CSV table of C-alpha atoms and ligand atoms in Angstrom, one decimal:
chain,number,residue,atom,x,y,z
R,1,MET,CA,0.0,0.0,0.0
R,2,THR,CA,1.3,3.4,-0.9
R,3,LEU,CA,2.2,5.6,2.0
R,4,ALA,CA,0.1,8.8,2.5
R,5,ILE,CA,3.4,10.7,2.5
R,6,ALA,CA,4.0,9.4,-1.1
R,7,GLY,CA,0.5,10.3,-2.2
R,8,GLY,CA,-1.4,7.3,-1.0
R,9,LYS,CA,-4.6,7.2,0.9
R,10,PRO,CA,-4.1,8.0,4.6
R,11,VAL,CA,-5.3,5.4,7.1
R,12,ARG,CA,-7.2,7.9,9.1
R,13,THR,CA,-8.9,11.2,8.1
R,14,LYS,CA,-11.2,11.5,11.1
R,15,PRO,CA,-10.1,13.7,14.0
R,16,PHE,CA,-9.3,12.3,17.5
R,17,ALA,CA,-11.2,13.4,20.6
R,18,GLN,CA,-11.2,17.1,21.1
R,19,TRP,CA,-9.5,18.6,24.2
R,20,PRO,CA,-10.6,20.3,26.5
R,21,ILE,CA,-14.0,18.7,27.1
R,22,PHE,CA,-16.5,21.0,28.8
R,23,ASP,CA,-20.2,22.0,28.8
R,24,ASP,CA,-22.8,23.9,30.7
R,25,LEU,CA,-21.3,22.9,34.1
R,26,GLU,CA,-18.1,24.9,33.4
R,27,ARG,CA,-20.2,27.8,32.1
R,28,GLU,CA,-22.3,27.8,35.3
R,29,TYR,CA,-19.3,27.6,37.7
R,30,VAL,CA,-17.4,30.3,35.8
R,31,LEU,CA,-20.4,32.6,35.8
R,32,ARG,CA,-20.9,32.0,39.5
R,33,ALA,CA,-17.3,33.1,40.1
R,34,LEU,CA,-17.8,36.1,37.9
R,35,ASP,CA,-21.1,37.1,39.5
R,36,SER,CA,-19.6,36.8,43.0
R,37,GLY,CA,-17.3,39.7,42.2
R,38,LYS,CA,-14.6,37.8,44.2
R,39,TRP,CA,-12.3,37.1,41.4
R,40,GLY,CA,-9.0,37.1,43.3
R,41,GLY,CA,-7.6,34.6,45.7
R,42,VAL,CA,-6.9,35.2,49.4
R,43,GLY,CA,-8.0,38.5,50.7
R,44,SER,CA,-10.9,39.2,48.4
R,45,THR,CA,-13.4,37.2,50.4
R,46,PHE,CA,-15.2,39.2,52.9
R,47,GLY,CA,-18.4,37.3,53.7
R,48,GLY,CA,-20.9,35.7,51.3
R,49,GLU,CA,-20.6,32.3,49.7
R,50,GLU,CA,-17.3,30.4,50.0
R,51,PRO,CA,-15.2,31.1,47.0
R,52,PHE,CA,-14.1,28.3,44.7
R,53,ILE,CA,-10.4,28.3,45.6
R,54,PRO,CA,-10.6,26.8,49.1
R,55,GLN,CA,-13.2,24.3,47.9
R,56,PHE,CA,-10.9,23.2,45.1
R,57,GLU,CA,-7.9,22.9,47.3
R,58,ARG,CA,-9.9,20.7,49.7
R,59,GLU,CA,-11.3,18.5,46.9
R,60,PHE,CA,-7.9,18.2,45.2
R,61,ALA,CA,-6.1,17.3,48.4
R,62,LYS,CA,-8.8,14.6,49.0
R,63,LEU,CA,-8.4,13.2,45.5
R,64,GLN,CA,-4.7,12.7,46.1
R,65,ASP,CA,-5.0,11.5,49.7
R,66,ALA,CA,-3.2,14.6,51.0
R,67,ASN,CA,-4.0,16.6,54.1
R,68,HIS,CA,-3.1,20.1,52.7
R,69,ALA,CA,-2.9,22.0,49.4
R,70,VAL,CA,-2.0,25.4,48.2
R,71,SER,CA,-2.9,26.4,44.7
R,72,CYS,CA,-0.5,28.6,42.6
R,73,VAL,CA,0.0,30.0,39.2
R,74,ASN,CA,1.5,27.0,37.4
R,75,GLY,CA,3.3,23.7,37.7
R,76,THR,CA,6.7,25.3,37.2
R,77,VAL,CA,6.3,27.7,40.1
R,78,ALA,CA,4.8,24.8,42.2
R,79,ILE,CA,8.1,23.0,41.9
R,80,THR,CA,10.1,26.1,43.1
R,81,VAL,CA,7.6,26.6,45.9
R,82,ALA,CA,7.8,23.0,47.0
R,83,LEU,CA,11.6,23.0,47.0
R,84,GLN,CA,11.8,26.2,48.9
R,85,ALA,CA,9.2,25.1,51.4
R,86,ALA,CA,11.3,22.0,52.0
R,87,GLY,CA,14.3,24.2,52.8
R,88,VAL,CA,16.3,23.9,49.6
R,89,LYS,CA,18.5,26.9,49.1
R,90,SER,CA,20.6,28.3,46.3
R,91,GLY,CA,23.7,26.2,45.7
R,92,ASP,CA,22.0,23.1,47.0
R,93,GLU,CA,21.9,20.1,44.6
R,94,VAL,CA,18.6,18.5,43.6
R,95,ILE,CA,18.5,15.1,41.9
R,96,ILE,CA,16.2,14.9,38.9
R,97,PRO,CA,15.7,12.6,35.8
R,98,PRO,CA,16.7,14.0,32.4
R,99,TYR,CA,13.5,12.7,30.7
R,100,THR,CA,10.9,15.3,31.7
R,101,PHE,CA,9.6,18.7,30.8
R,102,VAL,CA,12.1,21.5,31.2
R,103,ALA,CA,10.2,22.9,34.2
R,104,THR,CA,11.5,20.1,36.4
R,105,ALA,CA,15.0,21.6,35.9
R,106,THR,CA,14.1,25.3,35.6
R,107,GLY,CA,12.0,25.1,38.8
R,108,VAL,CA,15.2,24.1,40.5
R,109,LEU,CA,17.4,26.6,38.7
R,110,ALA,CA,14.9,29.5,39.3
R,111,PHE,CA,16.4,30.3,42.7
R,112,GLY,CA,20.0,29.1,42.2
R,113,ALA,CA,19.7,25.4,43.2
R,114,ILE,CA,21.5,23.0,40.9
R,115,PRO,CA,19.9,20.1,39.1
R,116,VAL,CA,21.9,16.8,39.1
R,117,PHE,CA,20.8,14.3,36.5
R,118,VAL,CA,20.3,10.6,37.2
R,119,ASP,CA,19.5,8.5,34.2
R,120,ILE,CA,16.2,6.7,33.5
R,121,GLU,CA,15.4,3.0,33.4
R,122,GLU,CA,15.3,1.6,29.9
R,123,ASP,CA,12.0,-0.2,30.4
R,124,THR,CA,9.9,2.3,32.4
R,125,LEU,CA,11.5,5.7,31.3
R,126,LEU,CA,11.4,6.8,34.9
R,127,ILE,CA,14.3,7.7,37.2
R,128,ASP,CA,16.5,4.7,37.9
R,129,PRO,CA,16.6,4.3,41.7
R,130,ASP,CA,19.8,2.1,41.4
R,131,LYS,CA,21.7,5.2,40.2
R,132,ILE,CA,20.4,7.7,42.7
R,133,GLU,CA,22.8,7.0,45.6
R,134,GLN,CA,26.0,7.4,43.5
R,135,ALA,CA,24.8,11.0,42.6
R,136,ILE,CA,24.4,12.1,46.2
R,137,THR,CA,27.0,14.5,47.5
R,138,PRO,CA,27.2,16.6,50.7
R,139,LYS,CA,25.3,19.3,48.8
R,140,THR,CA,22.3,17.2,47.8
R,141,LYS,CA,19.2,18.3,49.6
R,142,ALA,CA,16.3,16.9,47.6
R,143,ILE,CA,15.2,14.4,45.0
R,144,ILE,CA,12.4,15.2,42.5
R,145,ALA,CA,10.6,12.0,41.5
R,146,VAL,CA,8.8,12.8,38.2
R,147,HIS,CA,5.8,10.7,37.3
R,148,ILE,CA,6.3,11.0,33.6
R,149,ALA,CA,3.3,10.3,31.3
R,150,GLY,CA,1.2,9.5,34.4
R,151,ALA,CA,3.4,6.5,35.4
R,152,VAL,CA,4.6,6.7,39.0
R,153,ALA,CA,8.3,6.5,39.7
R,154,ASP,CA,9.4,3.9,42.3
R,155,MET,CA,8.3,5.8,45.4
R,156,THR,CA,9.1,2.9,47.7
R,157,ARG,CA,12.8,2.9,46.7
R,158,ILE,CA,13.1,6.7,46.4
R,159,MET,CA,11.6,7.2,49.9
R,160,GLU,CA,14.0,4.6,51.4
R,161,ILE,CA,17.0,6.3,49.8
R,162,ALA,CA,15.9,9.8,50.8
R,163,ARG,CA,15.3,8.8,54.4
R,164,LYS,CA,18.7,7.1,54.6
R,165,HIS,CA,20.4,10.3,53.4
R,166,ASN,CA,18.1,12.8,55.0
R,167,LEU,CA,16.9,14.3,51.7
R,168,ALA,CA,13.5,15.9,50.9
R,169,VAL,CA,11.4,14.2,48.2
R,170,ILE,CA,9.3,16.3,45.9
R,171,GLU,CA,6.9,14.5,43.5
R,172,ASP,CA,6.6,16.3,40.2
R,173,ALA,CA,3.1,14.9,39.4
R,174,ALA,CA,2.2,17.5,36.7
R,175,GLN,CA,1.3,14.5,34.4
R,176,ALA,CA,-0.1,12.3,37.1
R,177,VAL,CA,-3.4,13.7,38.4
R,178,GLY,CA,-5.4,10.8,39.8
R,179,ALA,CA,-2.4,8.4,39.7
R,180,GLN,CA,-1.8,6.0,42.6
R,181,TRP,CA,1.2,4.0,43.9
R,182,GLU,CA,0.1,0.9,45.8
R,183,GLY,CA,-3.4,2.3,46.3
R,184,LYS,CA,-2.2,5.7,47.5
R,185,GLY,CA,-2.6,9.0,45.6
R,186,VAL,CA,0.6,10.4,44.4
R,187,GLY,CA,1.9,13.8,45.5
R,188,ALA,CA,1.9,13.3,49.3
R,189,ILE,CA,3.9,10.1,49.3
R,190,GLY,CA,6.9,12.3,49.2
R,191,ASP,CA,7.3,15.3,51.4
R,192,LEU,CA,5.5,17.6,48.9
R,193,GLY,CA,4.0,17.0,45.5
R,194,THR,CA,3.3,19.4,42.6
R,195,PHE,CA,0.7,19.4,39.8
R,196,SER,CA,0.0,21.5,36.7
R,197,PHE,CA,-3.3,22.6,35.3
R,198,GLN,CA,-1.9,24.0,32.1
R,199,SER,CA,-4.1,23.4,29.1
R,200,SER,CA,-2.6,20.2,27.9
R,201,LYS,CA,-2.8,18.5,31.3
R,202,ASN,CA,-5.5,16.0,32.3
R,203,LEU,CA,-7.1,18.6,34.7
R,204,ASN,CA,-7.1,21.9,32.9
R,205,ALA,CA,-7.8,25.5,33.8
R,206,GLY,CA,-5.8,27.0,31.0
R,207,GLU,CA,-3.0,27.6,33.5
R,208,GLY,CA,-2.6,26.8,37.2
R,209,GLY,CA,-0.8,24.6,39.7
R,210,ILE,CA,-0.9,23.2,43.2
R,211,VAL,CA,1.4,22.0,45.9
R,212,ILE,CA,0.1,19.3,48.2
R,213,THR,CA,1.6,17.7,51.4
R,214,ASN,CA,0.6,15.9,54.6
R,215,ASP,CA,2.9,18.1,56.7
R,216,SER,CA,1.1,21.1,58.1
R,217,SER,CA,4.4,23.0,58.6
R,218,LEU,CA,5.5,22.4,55.0
R,219,TRP,CA,2.0,23.5,53.9
R,220,SER,CA,2.3,26.7,55.9
R,221,GLN,CA,5.8,27.4,54.4
R,222,ALA,CA,4.4,26.8,50.9
R,223,TRP,CA,1.4,29.0,51.6
R,224,SER,CA,3.6,31.9,52.7
R,225,ILE,CA,5.8,31.6,49.6
R,226,CYS,CA,2.7,31.9,47.4
R,227,ASN,CA,1.2,34.7,49.5
R,228,VAL,CA,3.9,37.4,49.6
R,229,GLY,CA,5.4,36.0,52.7
R,230,ARG,CA,2.3,36.4,54.9
R,231,ILE,CA,1.7,33.6,57.5
R,232,PRO,CA,-1.7,31.8,57.5
R,233,GLU,CA,-2.9,33.3,60.8
R,234,GLY,CA,-1.0,36.6,60.5
R,235,ALA,CA,-2.0,40.1,59.7
R,236,TRP,CA,-2.4,41.5,56.2
R,237,TYR,CA,0.8,43.5,56.2
R,238,GLN,CA,2.8,41.1,58.3
R,239,HIS,CA,5.4,39.5,56.1
R,240,GLU,CA,7.6,37.0,57.8
R,241,VAL,CA,9.5,35.3,54.9
R,242,LEU,CA,10.4,36.1,51.3
R,243,GLY,CA,7.4,35.2,49.2
R,244,GLN,CA,5.8,36.2,45.9
R,245,ASN,CA,2.3,36.6,44.7
R,246,TYR,CA,1.7,33.2,43.1
R,247,ARG,CA,-2.1,33.0,43.6
R,248,ILE,CA,-4.6,31.8,41.0
R,249,THR,CA,-8.0,33.4,40.4
R,250,ASP,CA,-11.3,32.1,41.6
R,251,ILE,CA,-12.4,31.7,37.9
R,252,GLN,CA,-9.6,29.1,37.4
R,253,ALA,CA,-10.7,27.3,40.5
R,254,ALA,CA,-14.3,27.3,39.3
R,255,LEU,CA,-13.1,25.7,36.0
R,256,LEU,CA,-11.0,23.2,37.9
R,257,LEU,CA,-13.9,22.1,40.2
R,258,ALA,CA,-16.1,21.6,37.1
R,259,GLN,CA,-13.3,19.7,35.2
R,260,MET,CA,-12.8,17.5,38.3
R,261,THR,CA,-16.3,16.1,38.0
R,262,ARG,CA,-15.2,14.5,34.6
R,263,LEU,CA,-11.9,13.1,35.8
R,264,GLU,CA,-13.0,9.7,37.0
R,265,GLN,CA,-14.8,8.8,33.8
R,266,GLN,CA,-11.9,10.1,31.7
R,267,MET,CA,-9.4,8.1,33.7
R,268,ILE,CA,-11.5,4.9,33.2
R,269,GLN,CA,-11.7,5.5,29.5
R,270,ARG,CA,-7.9,6.2,29.2
R,271,GLU,CA,-7.1,3.1,31.1
R,272,LYS,CA,-9.3,0.9,29.0
R,273,ASN,CA,-8.0,2.4,25.7
R,274,ALA,CA,-4.4,2.2,26.9
R,275,GLN,CA,-4.8,-1.5,27.5
R,276,ILE,CA,-6.3,-2.0,24.0
R,277,LEU,CA,-3.4,-0.1,22.5
R,278,ASP,CA,-1.0,-2.1,24.6
R,279,GLY,CA,-2.5,-5.2,23.1
R,280,LEU,CA,-2.3,-3.9,19.5
R,281,ILE,CA,1.2,-2.5,19.8
R,282,GLY,CA,2.4,-5.5,21.8
R,283,GLU,CA,1.8,-7.7,18.7
R,284,ILE,CA,4.1,-5.6,16.5
R,285,PRO,CA,7.7,-7.0,16.8
R,286,GLU,CA,9.3,-3.7,15.7
R,287,LEU,CA,7.7,-1.9,18.7
R,288,THR,CA,8.2,-2.2,22.4
R,289,LEU,CA,5.8,-1.3,25.2
R,290,VAL,CA,6.9,0.8,28.2
R,291,ARG,CA,6.9,-1.5,31.2
R,292,ARG,CA,4.3,-0.6,33.9
R,293,ASP,CA,5.3,-1.4,37.4
R,294,PRO,CA,2.4,-3.4,39.0
R,295,ARG,CA,2.6,-1.1,42.0
R,296,ILE,CA,1.1,1.7,39.8
R,297,THR,CA,-2.4,0.8,40.9
R,298,ARG,CA,-3.7,3.8,38.9
R,299,HIS,CA,-1.9,5.2,35.9
R,300,ALA,CA,-2.9,8.7,34.7
R,301,HIS,CA,-2.0,8.1,31.0
R,302,HIS,CA,-1.2,11.7,30.3
R,303,ILE,CA,0.9,10.6,27.4
R,304,TYR,CA,0.9,7.2,25.7
R,305,MET,CA,4.6,6.4,25.3
R,306,PHE,CA,5.9,3.5,23.4
R,307,LYS,CA,9.3,2.6,21.8
R,308,LEU,CA,10.7,1.5,18.5
R,309,GLU,CA,12.4,-1.8,19.1
R,310,ARG,CA,16.1,-1.2,19.6
R,311,GLU,CA,17.5,-3.1,16.6
R,312,PHE,CA,14.9,-1.7,14.2
R,313,ALA,CA,15.4,1.8,15.6
R,314,GLU,CA,19.1,1.6,14.9
R,315,ARG,CA,18.4,1.0,11.2
R,316,ILE,CA,15.9,3.7,10.6
R,317,ASP,CA,15.5,7.5,11.2
R,318,LYS,CA,13.1,8.3,14.0
R,319,ASN,CA,12.1,11.7,12.4
R,320,GLU,CA,11.3,10.1,9.1
R,321,PHE,CA,9.2,7.4,10.9
R,322,ILE,CA,7.2,10.2,12.6
R,323,LEU,CA,6.6,12.1,9.3
R,324,ARG,CA,5.3,8.9,7.6
R,325,VAL,CA,3.0,8.1,10.5
R,326,ASN,CA,1.7,11.7,10.8
R,327,ALA,CA,0.9,11.6,7.1
R,328,GLU,CA,-1.4,8.6,7.8
R,329,GLY,CA,-3.4,10.9,10.1
R,330,ILE,CA,-1.9,9.8,13.4
R,331,PRO,CA,-0.4,12.5,15.7
R,332,ILE,CA,2.6,10.7,17.1
R,333,SER,CA,5.4,13.0,18.2
R,334,TYR,CA,9.1,13.0,19.0
R,335,GLY,CA,8.9,13.7,22.8
R,336,TYR,CA,11.4,15.2,25.1
R,337,VAL,CA,15.0,16.0,24.3
R,338,PRO,CA,17.2,15.0,27.4
R,339,LEU,CA,17.5,17.9,29.8
R,340,ASN,CA,21.1,17.2,30.5
R,341,GLN,CA,21.7,18.3,26.8
R,342,THR,CA,19.3,21.3,26.9
R,343,ASN,CA,21.0,24.7,26.5
R,344,ALA,CA,18.8,26.6,28.9
R,345,VAL,CA,19.6,24.1,31.7
R,346,LEU,CA,23.4,24.0,30.9
R,347,SER,CA,23.7,27.8,30.7
R,348,ALA,CA,21.8,28.5,33.9
R,349,THR,CA,23.8,25.8,35.7
R,350,LYS,CA,27.0,27.4,34.5
R,351,GLN,CA,25.7,30.8,35.6
R,352,TRP,CA,25.0,29.7,39.1
R,353,LEU,CA,28.1,27.5,39.6
R,354,GLY,CA,30.5,29.8,37.8
R,355,GLU,CA,31.7,26.8,35.8
R,356,GLU,CA,30.4,24.3,33.3
R,357,ARG,CA,28.9,21.0,34.5
R,358,SER,CA,28.1,18.1,32.3
R,359,PHE,CA,26.1,14.9,32.9
R,360,GLU,CA,25.9,11.8,30.8
R,361,CYS,CA,22.6,9.9,30.6
R,362,PRO,CA,23.2,7.4,27.8
R,363,ILE,CA,20.0,5.5,28.2
R,364,CYS,CA,17.9,8.6,28.1
R,365,GLU,CA,19.9,10.0,25.2
R,366,ARG,CA,19.5,6.9,23.1
R,367,LEU,CA,15.8,6.4,23.9
R,368,SER,CA,15.0,10.0,23.1
R,369,ALA,CA,17.1,10.2,19.9
R,370,LYS,CA,16.1,6.8,18.5
R,371,GLN,CA,13.3,5.0,20.2
R,372,VAL,CA,10.6,6.8,22.3
R,373,LEU,CA,7.4,7.9,20.6
R,374,TRP,CA,4.3,9.7,22.0
R,375,LEU,CA,0.6,9.9,21.6
R,376,GLY,CA,-1.3,12.5,23.5
R,377,GLN,CA,-4.0,11.6,26.1
R,378,ASN,CA,-6.8,12.8,23.9
R,379,VAL,CA,-6.1,9.8,21.6
R,380,LEU,CA,-7.0,7.6,24.5
R,381,LEU,CA,-10.3,9.5,24.8
R,382,SER,CA,-11.2,8.6,21.2
R,383,GLU,CA,-13.4,5.8,20.0
R,384,GLU,CA,-12.0,2.3,19.8
R,385,GLU,CA,-11.7,2.5,16.0
R,386,ALA,CA,-9.1,5.2,16.4
R,387,LEU,CA,-6.8,2.8,18.3
R,388,HIS,CA,-7.0,0.3,15.4
R,389,ASP,CA,-6.2,3.2,13.0
R,390,VAL,CA,-3.1,3.9,15.1
R,391,ALA,CA,-1.9,0.3,15.0
R,392,GLU,CA,-2.7,0.0,11.3
R,393,SER,CA,-0.7,3.1,10.5
R,394,LEU,CA,2.3,2.0,12.5
R,395,ASN,CA,2.2,-1.4,10.8
R,396,LYS,CA,1.9,0.2,7.4
R,397,VAL,CA,4.9,2.6,8.0
R,398,ILE,CA,7.0,-0.2,9.5
R,399,ARG,CA,6.5,-2.3,6.4
R,400,SER,CA,7.6,0.7,4.3
R,401,PHE,CA,11.1,0.6,5.7
R,402,ASP,CA,13.0,-2.0,3.8
R,403,VAL,CA,15.3,-3.1,6.7
N,501,PLP,C1,3.6,20.6,32.5
N,501,PLP,C2,4.7,20.2,33.4
N,501,PLP,C3,5.3,21.0,34.3
N,501,PLP,C4,5.1,22.5,34.3
N,501,PLP,O1,3.8,22.9,34.5
N,501,PLP,P1,3.3,24.4,33.9
N,501,PLP,O2,2.0,24.5,34.6
N,501,PLP,O3,3.3,24.3,32.5
N,501,PLP,O4,4.3,25.4,34.5
N,501,PLP,C5,6.3,20.5,35.2
N,501,PLP,N1,6.6,19.2,35.1
N,501,PLP,C6,6.1,18.4,34.2
N,501,PLP,C7,6.6,16.9,34.2
N,501,PLP,C8,5.1,18.8,33.3
N,501,PLP,O5,4.6,18.0,32.4
């Protein structure tokens, strides 16, 4: 069969599920926030109905099995806030994986802390716990466990290592709303967890973020940093620590509470469709599934990641593969470039340290350059036929490579 890229008929012409999904419920909540006149966060609420922000913080903390939450402007700032609340200072080292969104590193670098990269596991694409201890130095103060694609990093091992070396653990759960490790919501398994509500994320308010924790003193630190250094029970012009204004608006919280009512059903659908896709892709010898640790009792499936089989990948060009599949009507994408090779990260690190620092993460570098491919979460919200179109397109393109 002629490839679509060479003028043939594409496998799929229908669109995938649209994102975001919303209806009259979002309209009603946003209008209620508007009509209340209380658009801002803390401080604009003198009497009347309870605003959406505290309701949302309560509901979200409950969803993730946490005792406390403080909302903030985005998931990048949430990482900075969580690190600072945990006592990380400029010059301290923070261990992170290289296969993640740039914010995991820039959230560290934002206040002069230094990211130290620990390579990922070949089969899960998550930070390799076996390599964490050798990266710990006297300057190490924290580990950021990133739950990439909605798959949970090995929190059991990471917590053991952190406790042994007296390090804080921050979970970057921007992609893992609703995910669970051994039955427990992610985010408050570590000392603090952070989430993003940027428009691509599984819970979406256009922009937004949140920090959660089970520790009331960490919560109060995080709250102060987000609220210009005030303290929760303090006076309006009493500023005790260095903070910024990182608050969200009540209109965002209104959207988030409405979107939360859809989350459970969407999670069930993504899980069902991810299993179907696993079955279809698992039958193709030139492709490899990402291994899911059985302790991930709920996977958020923010991205559906899979790999070109190593030998096959060595013989073809990943970019050319993507172009051919895209032409068949399937939006697969390249995915992350390793952060240990990202200029913004290298130059900021050099600026803070006064000298260059380099890290080798050979597994991440090969997987990124040659093997890992992505499909967005909305593909998993599409009808079952869409998944068969994905598999058919992948098969068609694989056969087109004469290797
Ligand atoms: C999206 C994302 C962030 C940053 O969130 P923003 O709200 O876009 O600032 C951080 N970490 C990961 C892993 C992300 O996917």
